Amino acid sequence: MYDRILVPTDGSEPAAAAVRHALDLADRYDATLHALFVVDTDKSWMTVSKVEVHDALWEVGRETATRVLAEVEAVTADVGVELVTEILEGAPDRRIPEYAAENGIDLVVMGTHGRTGLQHRLLGSVHGSWLP
């Protein structure tokens, strides 16, 4: 039924719950699980230099993404599901559907809420504002 399942994650508890659910589905359908972390470097609301903002957000985001995806790798290894991980930058509401289209994703599993407040403004979220 499903060959490729995408789970965007931001390390939040709702995203972690989505990872667990996507892992269960990937195991059940013998599908490849794609774990995606999008570092939101699209912060036009900030008033400092765009280059400084981009570089700072990318550095912090990449460190967070590496840690979060390592956690996904650890739980996936216990189950034996094939895993593909990816770190992208940009606006999550654009990059997630682009990744899904480019990789022939059959199913996207994501939490309903991610980061909030200052964390959301600085690191972004995988909140599904792009869903129909």
GROMACS .gro file of N, CA, C and O in nm:
model
  528
    1MET      N    1   0.081  -0.119   0.000
    1MET     CA    2   0.000   0.000   0.000
    1MET      C    3   0.086   0.126   0.000
    1MET      O    4   0.063   0.216  -0.078
    2TYR      N    5   0.188   0.132   0.088
    2TYR     CA    6   0.279   0.246   0.093
    2TYR      C    7   0.421   0.195   0.072
    2TYR      O    8   0.462   0.099   0.135
    3ASP      N    9   0.495   0.263  -0.014
    3ASP     CA   10   0.635   0.230  -0.036
    3ASP      C   11   0.729   0.330   0.030
    3ASP      O   12   0.837   0.295   0.075
    4ARG      N   13   0.687   0.458   0.032
    4ARG     CA   14   0.770   0.564   0.088
    4ARG      C   15   0.684   0.653   0.177
    4ARG      O   16   0.587   0.713   0.130
    5ILE      N   17   0.723   0.661   0.304
    5ILE     CA   18   0.649   0.741   0.403
    5ILE      C   19   0.740   0.853   0.451
    5ILE      O   20   0.856   0.829   0.488
    6LEU      N   21   0.688   0.975   0.452
    6LEU     CA   22   0.763   1.091   0.497
    6LEU      C   23   0.713   1.135   0.633
    6LEU      O   24   0.592   1.150   0.654
    7VAL      N   25   0.807   1.159   0.725
    7VAL     CA   26   0.772   1.216   0.855
    7VAL      C   27   0.862   1.339   0.878
    7VAL      O   28   0.979   1.326   0.910
    8PRO      N   29   0.805   1.458   0.856
    8PRO     CA   30   0.879   1.580   0.891
    8PRO      C   31   0.884   1.591   1.043
    8PRO      O   32   0.785   1.559   1.111
    9THR      N   33   0.997   1.631   1.097
    9THR     CA   34   1.008   1.641   1.241
    9THR      C   35   1.081   1.769   1.280
    9THR      O   36   1.164   1.819   1.205
   10ASP      N   37   1.046   1.821   1.396
   10ASP     CA   38   1.116   1.937   1.452
   10ASP      C   39   1.163   1.908   1.594
   10ASP      O   40   1.210   1.997   1.663
   11GLY      N   41   1.150   1.784   1.638
   11GLY     CA   42   1.195   1.747   1.771
   11GLY      C   43   1.092   1.769   1.880
   11GLY      O   44   1.117   1.734   1.996
   12SER      N   45   0.978   1.825   1.848
   12SER     CA   46   0.873   1.849   1.948
   12SER      C   47   0.804   1.716   1.983
   12SER      O   48   0.818   1.616   1.911
   13GLU      N   49   0.729   1.714   2.089
   13GLU     CA   50   0.658   1.592   2.129
   13GLU      C   51   0.554   1.551   2.024
   13GLU      O   52   0.545   1.433   1.991
   14PRO      N   53   0.474   1.644   1.968
   14PRO     CA   54   0.382   1.600   1.862
   14PRO      C   55   0.455   1.539   1.743
   14PRO      O   56   0.409   1.442   1.683
   15ALA      N   57   0.571   1.595   1.707
   15ALA     CA   58   0.649   1.539   1.596
   15ALA      C   59   0.705   1.403   1.634
   15ALA      O   60   0.709   1.312   1.551
   16ALA      N   61   0.748   1.385   1.758
   16ALA     CA   62   0.798   1.255   1.804
   16ALA      C   63   0.688   1.150   1.798
   16ALA      O   64   0.712   1.035   1.761
   17ALA      N   65   0.566   1.189   1.834
   17ALA     CA   66   0.452   1.097   1.824
   17ALA      C   67   0.427   1.059   1.678
   17ALA      O   68   0.398   0.943   1.647
   18ALA      N   69   0.442   1.157   1.587
   18ALA     CA   70   0.426   1.129   1.444
   18ALA      C   71   0.535   1.033   1.396
   18ALA      O   72   0.507   0.943   1.316
   19VAL      N   73   0.657   1.049   1.447
   19VAL     CA   74   0.767   0.958   1.410
   19VAL      C   75   0.732   0.816   1.453
   19VAL      O   76   0.749   0.721   1.374
   20ARG      N   77   0.683   0.800   1.574
   20ARG     CA   78   0.647   0.666   1.622
   20ARG      C   79   0.538   0.604   1.535
   20ARG      O   80   0.543   0.486   1.500
   21HIS      N   81   0.438   0.683   1.499
   21HIS     CA   82   0.329   0.634   1.416
   21HIS      C   83   0.378   0.600   1.275
   21HIS      O   84   0.345   0.494   1.219
   22ALA      N   85   0.461   0.688   1.217
   22ALA     CA   86   0.514   0.663   1.083
   22ALA      C   87   0.603   0.539   1.083
   22ALA      O   88   0.600   0.461   0.988
   23LEU      N   89   0.680   0.520   1.189
   23LEU     CA   90   0.766   0.401   1.200
   23LEU      C   91   0.682   0.275   1.205
   23LEU      O   92   0.713   0.175   1.139
   24ASP      N   93   0.573   0.279   1.279
   24ASP     CA   94   0.483   0.164   1.286
   24ASP      C   95   0.424   0.133   1.148
   24ASP      O   96   0.419   0.017   1.107
   25LEU      N   97   0.384   0.237   1.076
   25LEU     CA   98   0.329   0.216   0.942
   25LEU      C   99   0.435   0.163   0.846
   25LEU      O  100   0.407   0.073   0.765
   26ALA      N  101   0.555   0.218   0.853
   26ALA     CA  102   0.663   0.173   0.765
   26ALA      C  103   0.696   0.026   0.792
   26ALA      O  104   0.719  -0.052   0.699
   27ASP      N  105   0.694  -0.012   0.917
   27ASP     CA  106   0.720  -0.152   0.954
   27ASP      C  107   0.607  -0.241   0.902
   27ASP      O  108   0.632  -0.346   0.842
   28ARG      N  109   0.485  -0.198   0.921
   28ARG     CA  110   0.368  -0.276   0.878
   28ARG      C  111   0.364  -0.296   0.727
   28ARG      O  112   0.332  -0.405   0.679
   29TYR      N  113   0.398  -0.193   0.650
   29TYR     CA  114   0.387  -0.200   0.505
   29TYR      C  115   0.522  -0.223   0.436
   29TYR      O  116   0.530  -0.215   0.314
   30ASP      N  117   0.626  -0.251   0.514
   30ASP     CA  118   0.760  -0.273   0.460
   30ASP      C  119   0.801  -0.156   0.369
   30ASP      O  120   0.852  -0.175   0.258
   31ALA      N  121   0.776  -0.035   0.418
   31ALA     CA  122   0.803   0.087   0.343
   31ALA      C  123   0.933   0.152   0.391
   31ALA      O  124   0.978   0.127   0.502
   32THR      N  125   0.988   0.236   0.307
   32THR     CA  126   1.103   0.317   0.345
   32THR      C  127   1.051   0.440   0.417
   32THR      O  128   0.958   0.506   0.370
   33LEU      N  129   1.111   0.471   0.531
   33LEU     CA  130   1.074   0.589   0.609
   33LEU      C  131   1.171   0.701   0.577
   33LEU      O  132   1.292   0.684   0.584
   34HIS      N  133   1.116   0.816   0.540
   34HIS     CA  134   1.195   0.937   0.515
   34HIS      C  135   1.171   1.031   0.632
   34HIS      O  136   1.057   1.072   0.655
   35ALA      N  137   1.277   1.064   0.706
   35ALA     CA  138   1.267   1.161   0.815
   35ALA      C  139   1.331   1.292   0.768
   35ALA      O  140   1.447   1.293   0.725
   36LEU      N  141   1.255   1.399   0.774
   36LEU     CA  142   1.297   1.527   0.720
   36LEU      C  143   1.292   1.634   0.828
   36LEU      O  144   1.193   1.647   0.898
   37PHE      N  145   1.401   1.709   0.840
   37PHE     CA  146   1.404   1.826   0.928
   37PHE      C  147   1.431   1.946   0.839
   37PHE      O  148   1.532   1.951   0.769
   38VAL      N  149   1.340   2.043   0.840
   38VAL     CA  150   1.359   2.165   0.762
   38VAL      C  151   1.399   2.277   0.857
   38VAL      O  152   1.324   2.313   0.947
   39VAL      N  153   1.520   2.328   0.838
   39VAL     CA  154   1.567   2.442   0.916
   39VAL      C  155   1.507   2.566   0.852
   39VAL      O  156   1.537   2.597   0.737
   40ASP      N  157   1.421   2.634   0.927
   40ASP     CA  158   1.350   2.750   0.873
   40ASP      C  159   1.442   2.871   0.873
   40ASP      O  160   1.457   2.940   0.973
   41THR      N  161   1.506   2.896   0.759
   41THR     CA  162   1.595   3.011   0.744
   41THR      C  163   1.524   3.128   0.678
   41THR      O  164   1.586   3.229   0.649
   42ASP      N  165   1.395   3.116   0.656
   42ASP     CA  166   1.315   3.221   0.593
   42ASP      C  167   1.256   3.310   0.702
   42ASP      O  168   1.141   3.294   0.740
   43LYS      N  169   1.335   3.404   0.752
   43LYS     CA  170   1.294   3.489   0.864
   43LYS      C  171   1.294   3.636   0.824
   43LYS      O  172   1.370   3.716   0.876
   44SER      N  173   1.209   3.672   0.732
   44SER     CA  174   1.205   3.810   0.682
   44SER      C  175   1.157   3.910   0.788
   44SER      O  176   1.177   4.029   0.773
   45TRP      N  177   1.098   3.861   0.898
   45TRP     CA  178   1.049   3.951   1.002
   45TRP      C  179   1.162   4.008   1.087
   45TRP      O  180   1.143   4.103   1.160
   46MET      N  181   1.282   3.952   1.078
   46MET     CA  182   1.393   4.003   1.157
   46MET      C  183   1.453   4.127   1.090
   46MET      O  184   1.456   4.136   0.968
   47THR      N  185   1.503   4.220   1.172
   47THR     CA  186   1.551   4.347   1.118
   47THR      C  187   1.703   4.353   1.102
   47THR      O  188   1.753   4.450   1.048
   48VAL      N  189   1.776   4.253   1.145
   48VAL     CA  190   1.921   4.254   1.127
   48VAL      C  191   1.957   4.201   0.989
   48VAL      O  192   1.871   4.159   0.914
   49SER      N  193   2.083   4.203   0.958
   49SER     CA  194   2.131   4.159   0.826
   49SER      C  195   2.078   4.021   0.791
   49SER      O  196   2.086   3.928   0.869
   50LYS      N  197   2.025   4.008   0.671
   50LYS     CA  198   1.970   3.879   0.626
   50LYS      C  199   2.077   3.771   0.623
   50LYS      O  200   2.052   3.656   0.655
   51VAL      N  201   2.199   3.806   0.586
   51VAL     CA  202   2.308   3.709   0.582
   51VAL      C  203   2.339   3.660   0.723
   51VAL      O  204   2.353   3.540   0.746
   52GLU      N  205   2.349   3.752   0.819
   52GLU     CA  206   2.377   3.714   0.958
   52GLU      C  207   2.266   3.625   1.012
   52GLU      O  208   2.293   3.526   1.080
   53VAL      N  209   2.143   3.661   0.986
   53VAL     CA  210   2.029   3.582   1.033
   53VAL      C  211   2.033   3.444   0.971
   53VAL      O  212   2.021   3.343   1.040
   54HIS      N  213   2.051   3.437   0.840
   54HIS     CA  214   2.055   3.308   0.771
   54HIS      C  215   2.164   3.220   0.829
   54HIS      O  216   2.140   3.103   0.862
   55ASP      N  217   2.284   3.272   0.842
   55ASP     CA  218   2.397   3.192   0.891
   55ASP      C  219   2.374   3.143   1.034
   55ASP      O  220   2.400   3.028   1.066
   56ALA      N  221   2.323   3.232   1.120
   56ALA     CA  222   2.299   3.194   1.259
   56ALA      C  223   2.188   3.089   1.269
   56ALA      O  224   2.201   2.991   1.342
   57LEU      N  225   2.080   3.110   1.196
   57LEU     CA  226   1.970   3.014   1.199
   57LEU      C  227   2.013   2.879   1.143
   57LEU      O  228   1.977   2.774   1.196
   58TRP      N  229   2.090   2.881   1.036
   58TRP     CA  230   2.136   2.756   0.975
   58TRP      C  231   2.224   2.679   1.073
   58TRP      O  232   2.210   2.558   1.088
   59GLU      N  233   2.316   2.747   1.142
   59GLU     CA  234   2.406   2.680   1.235
   59GLU      C  235   2.329   2.616   1.351
   59GLU      O  236   2.347   2.499   1.382
   60VAL      N  237   2.243   2.693   1.415
   60VAL     CA  238   2.163   2.640   1.527
   60VAL      C  239   2.069   2.531   1.478
   60VAL      O  240   2.056   2.425   1.538
   61GLY      N  241   2.004   2.557   1.365
   61GLY     CA  242   1.909   2.460   1.311
   61GLY      C  243   1.974   2.330   1.270
   61GLY      O  244   1.920   2.222   1.293
   62ARG      N  245   2.091   2.338   1.209
   62ARG     CA  246   2.162   2.217   1.165
   62ARG      C  247   2.202   2.132   1.285
   62ARG      O  248   2.189   2.009   1.281
   63GLU      N  249   2.247   2.196   1.392
   63GLU     CA  250   2.282   2.121   1.514
   63GLU      C  251   2.159   2.051   1.572
   63GLU      O  252   2.165   1.934   1.610
   64THR      N  253   2.049   2.123   1.578
   64THR     CA  254   1.924   2.064   1.629
   64THR      C  255   1.878   1.951   1.539
   64THR      O  256   1.841   1.843   1.585
   65ALA      N  257   1.881   1.974   1.408
   65ALA     CA  258   1.837   1.873   1.312
   65ALA      C  259   1.920   1.746   1.322
   65ALA      O  260   1.866   1.635   1.321
   66THR      N  261   2.050   1.761   1.337
   66THR     CA  262   2.139   1.646   1.349
   66THR      C  263   2.104   1.564   1.472
   66THR      O  264   2.096   1.440   1.466
   67ARG      N  265   2.079   1.632   1.583
   67ARG     CA  266   2.043   1.561   1.708
   67ARG      C  267   1.908   1.491   1.694
   67ARG      O  268   1.895   1.373   1.728
   68VAL      N  269   1.809   1.561   1.640
   68VAL     CA  270   1.675   1.504   1.627
   68VAL      C  271   1.675   1.385   1.532
   68VAL      O  272   1.616   1.280   1.561
   69LEU      N  273   1.743   1.397   1.419
   69LEU     CA  274   1.747   1.287   1.323
   69LEU      C  275   1.827   1.168   1.376
   69LEU      O  276   1.796   1.053   1.343
   70ALA      N  277   1.926   1.193   1.461
   70ALA     CA  278   1.999   1.082   1.524
   70ALA      C  279   1.906   1.003   1.616
   70ALA      O  280   1.914   0.880   1.625
   71GLU      N  281   1.815   1.073   1.683
   71GLU     CA  282   1.716   1.005   1.767
   71GLU      C  283   1.623   0.919   1.682
   71GLU      O  284   1.588   0.807   1.720
   72VAL      N  285   1.582   0.972   1.567
   72VAL     CA  286   1.497   0.894   1.476
   72VAL      C  287   1.574   0.771   1.427
   72VAL      O  288   1.519   0.661   1.422
   73GLU      N  289   1.700   0.789   1.393
   73GLU     CA  290   1.783   0.676   1.348
   73GLU      C  291   1.791   0.568   1.456
   73GLU      O  292   1.784   0.449   1.425
   74ALA      N  293   1.805   0.609   1.580
   74ALA     CA  294   1.819   0.512   1.690
   74ALA      C  295   1.692   0.427   1.705
   74ALA      O  296   1.700   0.304   1.715
   75VAL      N  297   1.575   0.490   1.703
   75VAL     CA  298   1.452   0.412   1.720
   75VAL      C  299   1.421   0.329   1.597
   75VAL      O  300   1.366   0.220   1.606
   76THR      N  301   1.460   0.379   1.481
   76THR     CA  302   1.437   0.306   1.356
   76THR      C  303   1.525   0.182   1.349
   76THR      O  304   1.481   0.076   1.304
   77ALA      N  305   1.649   0.193   1.395
   77ALA     CA  306   1.742   0.080   1.393
   77ALA      C  307   1.689  -0.036   1.476
   77ALA      O  308   1.708  -0.153   1.441
   78ASP      N  309   1.622  -0.005   1.586
   78ASP     CA  310   1.565  -0.109   1.673
   78ASP      C  311   1.457  -0.189   1.601
   78ASP      O  312   1.435  -0.306   1.630
   79VAL      N  313   1.387  -0.125   1.507
   79VAL     CA  314   1.277  -0.189   1.436
   79VAL      C  315   1.324  -0.255   1.307
   79VAL      O  316   1.266  -0.354   1.263
   80GLY      N  317   1.427  -0.200   1.246
   80GLY     CA  318   1.479  -0.257   1.123
   80GLY      C  319   1.417  -0.202   0.997
   80GLY      O  320   1.426  -0.262   0.891
   81VAL      N  321   1.356  -0.086   1.005
   81VAL     CA  322   1.295  -0.021   0.889
   81VAL      C  323   1.403   0.058   0.814
   81VAL      O  324   1.490   0.119   0.876
   82GLU      N  325   1.398   0.054   0.681
   82GLU     CA  326   1.490   0.134   0.601
   82GLU      C  327   1.459   0.281   0.622
   82GLU      O  328   1.344   0.323   0.614
   83LEU      N  329   1.565   0.360   0.647
   83LEU     CA  330   1.547   0.502   0.680
   83LEU      C  331   1.633   0.589   0.590
   83LEU      O  332   1.750   0.559   0.565
   84VAL      N  333   1.573   0.698   0.544
   84VAL     CA  334   1.643   0.804   0.471
   84VAL      C  335   1.624   0.930   0.553
   84VAL      O  336   1.511   0.963   0.590
   85THR      N  337   1.734   1.000   0.585
   85THR     CA  338   1.722   1.127   0.658
   85THR      C  339   1.770   1.241   0.571
   85THR      O  340   1.858   1.223   0.487
   86GLU      N  341   1.712   1.355   0.594
   86GLU     CA  342   1.748   1.473   0.513
   86GLU      C  343   1.730   1.598   0.597
   86GLU      O  344   1.633   1.610   0.672
   87ILE      N  345   1.823   1.691   0.583
   87ILE     CA  346   1.814   1.824   0.643
   87ILE      C  347   1.808   1.923   0.527
   87ILE      O  348   1.897   1.925   0.442
   88LEU      N  349   1.702   2.001   0.525
   88LEU     CA  350   1.687   2.105   0.423
   88LEU      C  351   1.672   2.240   0.492
   88LEU      O  352   1.645   2.246   0.612
   89GLU      N  353   1.686   2.346   0.417
   89GLU     CA  354   1.663   2.479   0.472
   89GLU      C  355   1.559   2.550   0.389
   89GLU      O  356   1.536   2.516   0.273
   90GLY      N  357   1.494   2.647   0.451
   90GLY     CA  358   1.392   2.724   0.383
   90GLY      C  359   1.265   2.727   0.467
   90GLY      O  360   1.268   2.703   0.587
   91ALA      N  361   1.154   2.753   0.403
   91ALA     CA  362   1.025   2.758   0.471
   91ALA      C  363   0.965   2.617   0.471
   91ALA      O  364   0.945   2.559   0.364
   92PRO      N  365   0.939   2.561   0.590
   92PRO     CA  366   0.885   2.424   0.596
   92PRO      C  367   0.758   2.404   0.513
   92PRO      O  368   0.741   2.299   0.452
   93ASP      N  369   0.672   2.505   0.509
   93ASP     CA  370   0.547   2.488   0.435
   93ASP      C  371   0.569   2.478   0.284
   93ASP      O  372   0.481   2.434   0.212
   94ARG      N  373   0.687   2.514   0.237
   94ARG     CA  374   0.721   2.495   0.095
   94ARG      C  375   0.811   2.373   0.076
   94ARG      O  376   0.794   2.298  -0.020
   95ARG      N  377   0.907   2.355   0.164
   95ARG     CA  378   1.007   2.250   0.146
   95ARG      C  379   0.951   2.110   0.169
   95ARG      O  380   0.993   2.015   0.102
   96ILE      N  381   0.857   2.093   0.261
   96ILE     CA  382   0.801   1.960   0.288
   96ILE      C  383   0.727   1.906   0.165
   96ILE      O  384   0.755   1.795   0.120
   97PRO      N  385   0.634   1.982   0.106
   97PRO     CA  386   0.567   1.927  -0.013
   97PRO      C  387   0.661   1.911  -0.132
   97PRO      O  388   0.644   1.819  -0.212
   98GLU      N  389   0.762   1.998  -0.143
   98GLU     CA  390   0.861   1.981  -0.250
   98GLU      C  391   0.935   1.849  -0.234
   98GLU      O  392   0.952   1.774  -0.330
   99TYR      N  393   0.978   1.821  -0.111
   99TYR     CA  394   1.050   1.696  -0.085
   99TYR      C  395   0.959   1.576  -0.115
   99TYR      O  396   1.003   1.479  -0.177
  100ALA      N  397   0.834   1.584  -0.073
  100ALA     CA  398   0.740   1.475  -0.098
  100ALA      C  399   0.724   1.449  -0.247
  100ALA      O  400   0.727   1.334  -0.292
  101ALA      N  401   0.710   1.555  -0.325
  101ALA     CA  402   0.693   1.540  -0.470
  101ALA      C  403   0.820   1.486  -0.536
  101ALA      O  404   0.813   1.398  -0.621
  102GLU      N  405   0.935   1.538  -0.495
  102GLU     CA  406   1.063   1.498  -0.556
  102GLU      C  407   1.100   1.354  -0.524
  102GLU      O  408   1.177   1.292  -0.599
  103ASN      N  409   1.048   1.300  -0.414
  103ASN     CA  410   1.088   1.166  -0.369
  103ASN      C  411   0.977   1.062  -0.381
  103ASN      O  412   0.989   0.953  -0.327
  104GLY      N  413   0.870   1.095  -0.450
  104GLY     CA  414   0.762   0.999  -0.472
  104GLY      C  415   0.700   0.947  -0.343
  104GLY      O  416   0.667   0.829  -0.333
  105ILE      N  417   0.681   1.036  -0.248
  105ILE     CA  418   0.625   0.998  -0.118
  105ILE      C  419   0.478   0.961  -0.133
  105ILE      O  420   0.400   1.032  -0.197
  106ASP      N  421   0.442   0.847  -0.072
  106ASP     CA  422   0.304   0.799  -0.077
  106ASP      C  423   0.218   0.853   0.037
  106ASP      O  424   0.097   0.865   0.024
  107LEU      N  425   0.284   0.880   0.151
  107LEU     CA  426   0.211   0.920   0.271
  107LEU      C  427   0.297   1.012   0.353
  107LEU      O  428   0.417   0.986   0.371
  108VAL      N  429   0.238   1.123   0.402
  108VAL     CA  430   0.307   1.214   0.493
  108VAL      C  431   0.240   1.202   0.629
  108VAL      O  432   0.118   1.214   0.640
  109VAL      N  433   0.322   1.176   0.731
  109VAL     CA  434   0.271   1.165   0.869
  109VAL      C  435   0.335   1.277   0.948
  109VAL      O  436   0.457   1.285   0.959
  110MET      N  437   0.252   1.366   1.004
  110MET     CA  438   0.308   1.475   1.083
  110MET      C  439   0.216   1.513   1.198
  110MET      O  440   0.095   1.492   1.191
  111GLY      N  441   0.279   1.563   1.304
  111GLY     CA  442   0.204   1.609   1.421
  111GLY      C  443   0.122   1.732   1.387
  111GLY      O  444   0.151   1.804   1.291
  112THR      N  445   0.021   1.758   1.467
  112THR     CA  446  -0.066   1.872   1.440
  112THR      C  447  -0.008   2.003   1.489
  112THR      O  448  -0.046   2.108   1.442
  113HIS      N  449   0.082   1.998   1.586
  113HIS     CA  450   0.145   2.119   1.638
  113HIS      C  451   0.292   2.091   1.662
  113HIS      O  452   0.329   1.981   1.700
  114GLY      N  453   0.373   2.192   1.640
  114GLY     CA  454   0.516   2.179   1.666
  114GLY      C  455   0.561   2.283   1.764
  114GLY      O  456   0.496   2.306   1.865
  115ARG      N  457   0.667   2.350   1.732
  115ARG     CA  458   0.720   2.453   1.820
  115ARG      C  459   0.623   2.570   1.828
  115ARG      O  460   0.550   2.599   1.734
  116THR      N  461   0.629   2.640   1.940
  116THR     CA  462   0.545   2.758   1.957
  116THR      C  463   0.630   2.873   2.009
  116THR      O  464   0.744   2.855   2.050
  117GLY      N  465   0.573   2.991   2.009
  117GLY     CA  466   0.640   3.107   2.067
  117GLY      C  467   0.774   3.137   2.004
  117GLY      O  468   0.792   3.129   1.883
  118LEU      N  469   0.871   3.171   2.088
  118LEU     CA  470   1.003   3.210   2.041
  118LEU      C  471   1.073   3.096   1.968
  118LEU      O  472   1.137   3.118   1.866
  119GLN      N  473   1.058   2.972   2.017
  119GLN     CA  474   1.120   2.859   1.947
  119GLN      C  475   1.068   2.849   1.804
  119GLN      O  476   1.143   2.823   1.712
  120HIS      N  477   0.938   2.869   1.786
  120HIS     CA  478   0.881   2.863   1.651
  120HIS      C  479   0.937   2.974   1.564
  120HIS      O  480   0.972   2.952   1.449
  121ARG      N  481   0.946   3.094   1.619
  121ARG     CA  482   0.996   3.208   1.542
  121ARG      C  483   1.142   3.188   1.501
  121ARG      O  484   1.183   3.227   1.394
  122LEU      N  485   1.223   3.128   1.589
  122LEU     CA  486   1.365   3.113   1.561
  122LEU      C  487   1.397   2.986   1.484
  122LEU      O  488   1.481   2.987   1.395
  123LEU      N  489   1.336   2.874   1.520
  123LEU     CA  490   1.371   2.746   1.459
  123LEU      C  491   1.269   2.695   1.359
  123LEU      O  492   1.296   2.604   1.283
  124GLY      N  493   1.148   2.751   1.363
  124GLY     CA  494   1.045   2.703   1.271
  124GLY      C  495   0.967   2.589   1.330
  124GLY      O  496   0.985   2.550   1.444
  125SER      N  497   0.880   2.534   1.251
  125SER     CA  498   0.794   2.425   1.293
  125SER      C  499   0.750   2.348   1.171
  125SER      O  500   0.752   2.400   1.061
  126VAL      N  501   0.707   2.225   1.191
  126VAL     CA  502   0.654   2.148   1.079
  126VAL      C  503   0.503   2.152   1.077
  126VAL      O  504   0.439   2.071   1.015
  127HIS      N  505   0.443   2.249   1.145
  127HIS     CA  506   0.298   2.262   1.146
  127HIS      C  507   0.247   2.262   1.004
  127HIS      O  508   0.299   2.331   0.918
  128GLY      N  509   0.143   2.188   0.980
  128GLY     CA  510   0.094   2.164   0.844
  128GLY      C  511   0.012   2.273   0.783
  128GLY      O  512  -0.097   2.247   0.733
  129SER      N  513   0.061   2.396   0.782
  129SER     CA  514  -0.017   2.504   0.723
  129SER      C  515  -0.033   2.490   0.573
  129SER      O  516  -0.119   2.552   0.513
  130TRP      N  517   0.046   2.406   0.509
  130TRP     CA  518   0.038   2.387   0.364
  130TRP      C  519  -0.062   2.280   0.325
  130TRP      O  520  -0.090   2.262   0.209
  131LEU      N  521  -0.115   2.208   0.423
  131LEU     CA  522  -0.210   2.101   0.390
  131LEU      C  523  -0.342   2.161   0.344
  131LEU      O  524  -0.385   2.263   0.393
  132PRO      N  525  -0.408   2.096   0.250
  132PRO     CA  526  -0.536   2.149   0.200
  132PRO      C  527  -0.644   2.145   0.306
  132PRO      O  528  -0.642   2.073   0.398
   0.00000   0.00000   0.00000
